């Protein structure tokens, strides 16, 4: 299969297997919408997807919103424009539905930082601990967890656990530290982290603040404490978006993956959003995993009904319980 893409505005997509030629952006969108009807499909997308994908999605959200949307859909096919662990969550909640991911290699460095065999040994060493895992982990880790949480509900969920109960929190140590600061709890942390949120530079915060002294700093809790200590507001992608919508400020320094800025600009065109640069000034504040998905791959996934997420029955069953517990605890 060959796919040729001219540029973002005028796409020239040739699918050599079927000779389908889509040579402009509008045609590609029409083809996706036609397939959506034919398959009775829903497109769920995360804010870190490229703008073209965000614009074609039926539902756009953070990990919690996406899990809820997956749990509530009556579509036959879920096209997940996000990363592997998000599509797996949709499959766990819908074992009888087809869940497609445009690029099966769209993984997550944070999920990869927690290999199931090593985690299993770690968990066994602390068998009296309740295991609360951030949703950014593999289905195998979810299957070994008691409760799942996201950046939107982690503080609320931990606050519901009796203070005498020791907690093992995996895999994001930065989110874990943030939760500790908000709850006053001591958590046993797995030492994982996200490559994107670790690249932000404290020095660039000082530089930007001297140019935009009025700007508010808004950050995702996956950032390191040295960054979070400067933030005026910390939250999940959806809550960052809601925050800027409500705020009466004009300038915002955005400390998370830059994809969210597309929605911020759409919903607040009169405001100014400045992406915080990384230490080296590279484009590392774009998630290389999320950005593997493209509109063309999304179209092909729907046309071919592949790549599809599949999981074994024991994993599906074991991983469902802690996700359902999360949904109950954050309803
Ligand atoms: P949210 O749940 O806040 O959207 O975060 C997902 C994620 O992968 C952050 O890196
Ligand atoms: Fe994973 Fe980080 Fe990408 Fe989020 S931004 S999907 S945590 S690698």
PDB file of N, CA and C and ligand atoms in Angstrom, residues 46 48 62-63 85-86 134 136 151 197 220 222 236-237, ligand 1:
ATOM      1  N   UNK A  46      -8.034  12.526  21.089  1.00  0.00           N
ATOM      2  CA  UNK A  46      -7.397  13.253  22.193  1.00  0.00           C
ATOM      3  C   UNK A  46      -6.902  14.607  21.683  1.00  0.00           C
ATOM      4  N   UNK A  48      -4.139  15.939  21.895  1.00  0.00           N
ATOM      5  CA  UNK A  48      -2.760  15.967  21.389  1.00  0.00           C
ATOM      6  C   UNK A  48      -2.673  15.476  19.941  1.00  0.00           C
ATOM      7  N   UNK A  62     -10.099  14.605  27.257  1.00  0.00           N
ATOM      8  CA  UNK A  62      -8.944  14.088  27.989  1.00  0.00           C
ATOM      9  C   UNK A  62      -9.170  12.595  28.226  1.00  0.00           C
ATOM     10  N   UNK A  63      -8.251  11.951  28.911  1.00  0.00           N
ATOM     11  CA  UNK A  63      -8.345  10.488  29.058  1.00  0.00           C
ATOM     12  C   UNK A  63      -9.627  10.074  29.772  1.00  0.00           C
ATOM     13  N   UNK A  85      -2.657   2.930  24.797  1.00  0.00           N
ATOM     14  CA  UNK A  85      -3.329   2.619  26.066  1.00  0.00           C
ATOM     15  C   UNK A  85      -4.750   3.171  26.085  1.00  0.00           C
ATOM     16  N   UNK A  86      -5.000   4.248  25.349  1.00  0.00           N
ATOM     17  CA  UNK A  86      -6.349   4.835  25.308  1.00  0.00           C
ATOM     18  C   UNK A  86      -7.279   3.923  24.513  1.00  0.00           C
ATOM     19  N   UNK A 134      -2.228   5.147  37.100  1.00  0.00           N
ATOM     20  CA  UNK A 134      -2.608   6.188  36.135  1.00  0.00           C
ATOM     21  C   UNK A 134      -2.992   5.469  34.844  1.00  0.00           C
ATOM     22  N   UNK A 136      -2.405   5.962  31.945  1.00  0.00           N
ATOM     23  CA  UNK A 136      -1.318   5.854  30.959  1.00  0.00           C
ATOM     24  C   UNK A 136      -0.435   4.650  31.283  1.00  0.00           C
ATOM     25  N   UNK A 151      -5.406  12.092  35.116  1.00  0.00           N
ATOM     26  CA  UNK A 151      -4.933  13.348  35.724  1.00  0.00           C
ATOM     27  C   UNK A 151      -6.121  14.189  36.204  1.00  0.00           C
ATOM     28  N   UNK A 197       6.595  15.699  28.777  1.00  0.00           N
ATOM     29  CA  UNK A 197       6.448  16.632  29.907  1.00  0.00           C
ATOM     30  C   UNK A 197       7.737  16.833  30.689  1.00  0.00           C
ATOM     31  N   UNK A 220       0.287  20.799  32.846  1.00  0.00           N
ATOM     32  CA  UNK A 220      -0.234  19.448  33.076  1.00  0.00           C
ATOM     33  C   UNK A 220       0.546  18.828  34.238  1.00  0.00           C
ATOM     34  N   UNK A 222       1.798  16.067  34.690  1.00  0.00           N
ATOM     35  CA  UNK A 222       2.905  15.166  34.331  1.00  0.00           C
ATOM     36  C   UNK A 222       4.240  15.902  34.299  1.00  0.00           C
ATOM     37  N   UNK A 236      -5.727  18.511  34.040  1.00  0.00           N
ATOM     38  CA  UNK A 236      -5.775  17.648  32.845  1.00  0.00           C
ATOM     39  C   UNK A 236      -5.997  18.530  31.617  1.00  0.00           C
ATOM     40  N   UNK A 237      -5.883  17.954  30.448  1.00  0.00           N
ATOM     41  CA  UNK A 237      -6.035  18.764  29.231  1.00  0.00           C
ATOM     42  C   UNK A 237      -7.410  19.430  29.178  1.00  0.00           C
TER      43      UNK A 237
HETATM   44  P1  LIG B   1      -5.072  13.983  29.864  1.00  0.00           P
HETATM   45  O1  LIG B   1      -5.827  12.860  30.488  1.00  0.00           O
HETATM   46  O2  LIG B   1      -4.942  15.176  30.743  1.00  0.00           O
HETATM   47  O3  LIG B   1      -5.669  14.335  28.547  1.00  0.00           O
HETATM   48  O4  LIG B   1      -3.574  13.527  29.612  1.00  0.00           O
HETATM   49  C1  LIG B   1      -3.242  12.484  28.770  1.00  0.00           C
HETATM   50  C2  LIG B   1      -1.819  12.413  28.482  1.00  0.00           C
HETATM   51  O5  LIG B   1      -1.340  11.522  27.860  1.00  0.00           O
HETATM   52  C3  LIG B   1      -0.979  13.471  28.996  1.00  0.00           C
HETATM   53  O6  LIG B   1       0.306  13.280  28.529  1.00  0.00           O
END
